[in-house]
Amino acid sequence: MSAPARLRAALRLTLKTCAWAALALVVASVVALALAVQGSPRWPGPAEVSAVDVARARSFLQRNDPRRPAPGPLRTMVATEREANLMLDQLVRRLAPGTPGASAQLLLSGGSARLQASLPVPRSPVTAWLNISATLHETPGLPTLDDLQLGRLPLPAWLAKWLLPRLVERLHATPEGALALDMVRRVRLMPARLEVVYEWGDHGLQRVLGTLLPPSEQARLTAYAQALAGALQAHASAGGGAGLPLERLLPPLFTLASQRSVGGDALAENRAALLTLALQATGRRLSDLVPAIQAAPQPQRVTVTLAGRDDFAQHFLISAVVALEGGGPLADAIGVYKEVADLRSGSGFSFNDIAADRAGTRLGLLARRDPRALQDRLARGARESDFMPDVADLPEFLGRREFLATYGGVDAPAYRRMLADIERRLDALPLLRAP
């Protein structure tokens, strides 16, 4: 065979080898993808948030308040496995809003923890899930990642160790992640117990607020505070009294939300509008969260009412904000916790407060699910009867004995029948009708 012929034969062999190698790589990639990505979530989410969990969360925040005096710059946050998983669940709800089945949980043991998570594949044209299982090992600093599995595809230990620094880099690229990595010094993993040692420092609160409320968010909240101040000033100039119905405040704030959402983030605008109203209803100033707003016109001290009551407005707006941020179950649990606490403290259990909570929860979920539609509807004006049912006939101020004797306690059949009646009343309202 001549030299040119041998050269052509070698070239053909090389091309065939490259083609087979490319095909093998494609097949291997398809197989790996098929093993890693699955059609449904594998790991169950945590149990539904209950009133007991809300009480536990409140106790957790009180125990771990970093503003309390402590010797030295280092603080230790202590969480039970349930508390840690409640926080993890809320994080997942923010990462995958409105996605049933998205979940994550930690199974703690001495010196290690098992992380199990089911997350939807973003922007996938078909239903696709990443079911992640990994082992975290305690170190003198942050835990290391080992024994990583995606769906049915186990990854070798060296690859898991190679991925961890890359994940940290991605986390460091976000303001929240950078703050956490900068403050956290060590994570201790114990049976049913998690400890996070972090450095708070003299300006810890300012750093946290600055991270959670970046300049763009502060500017957004300032705009709504100014709109609220204008609405309250107009109310005072017209000779209005000390109370102002919520239905009068929704149109100006959601008109602003609709205008600012053109080419922007409608969900963020709804969040800012509802948070501004909730702070006003509870007597708090937005300037407590946003120091930059102190130079702007401040809203007057005017009581926001719903159905003629300020407590209904507070229940409604707080539940709306919580539902928009953390999902409906958390908002519902907070409402029940409030009533159970009132039952124990003497003011009594009120089903009409529960109705206001549920109405606000539905509005908050709608603000997330279809933000522009809600803006358009509220900007045109809405009567109270559009988003709050008549609850004058519902029992309220029930003492402990009367509540237990009549309804059997939370989750008893009689109690559930009352909740079903409230849901029927909400379903009758066009604005809040369940999808």
C-alpha angles and dihedrals in degrees: 000000000000122000094252090051092049089049092051091048092050090048092051090049091049092050091048091049091050091047092050091045091050091048091048090050091051092048091047091049092049091048092047091048091048090051095044099044120058136187098239140024114273104192120067118234123239120280116280115282109262136191087258089057091052090052088048091050091050091051090047092054092048092050094047102038102144092203092070115102115267135168112258131358097284122089131185123219112203121198133173118230090258092050092048091050093048089056091045090050092053090050090053090049089057093047094047106024116192094005112131112216098029107131147148133191141177122220104200127207137156109306095345144055136203115228117202121179138168114198130171117244104249119243093000115159089217133039105280132163137193108216106194127193122178141156121231119203124202119243133172086272130015120352121265123232121238141157095030121185129180110199105307093339114100114203121213118253093247091057092049090051090048092051097051097071089047091052090049090051090052090048091049089056091067120074093232093047094047091051093049094047091047095050103037115087103172142358118210118202117204135159106292090342136092126194124190118192111202140166113242102177130181095298100037096122093049090049093050094047090045090053097044091044108037119188092269091055092045089053090049093051091046090057091054093045089054092048090050091048089053093050092049092047090052089051091052093046090053090056095255120169131241093282126065123190115238090232088068094054100045098070099055094044095045092044085059090046091053092049094048092046093066101110090351143085109295093186092054090049092052090049092053093047094050094043091052091051093045092053091049092049093051094046095250126133123232088221087072087069100029112043091183090066093065091088092054125082109285122226113249123247098265122153114238113217137193119194085354094302130104093205091059090053091051093049092046098048098041090051091048092054094045092048092049091050105034108015133258101288092061092049091049092049092050090052093050091045090054092052093045089051090050089050090057097040095053106254090098140226116298124194091193088062088053088052091053089049092051093046090052091047091055091049091050092050090049089050087059100036098048107007099169094048091053091048092052092047097048094041088061090054132263132214120227088247088063094065107015122054125217105271101165091116096051117106117257140173091032115174120229096258094045092047094050094043094049103033105019095231135289112332094014115133095255091050091049090052090056090051091049089053090052091050090051090053091050091048088058091062112089094213095051102031110140113255 
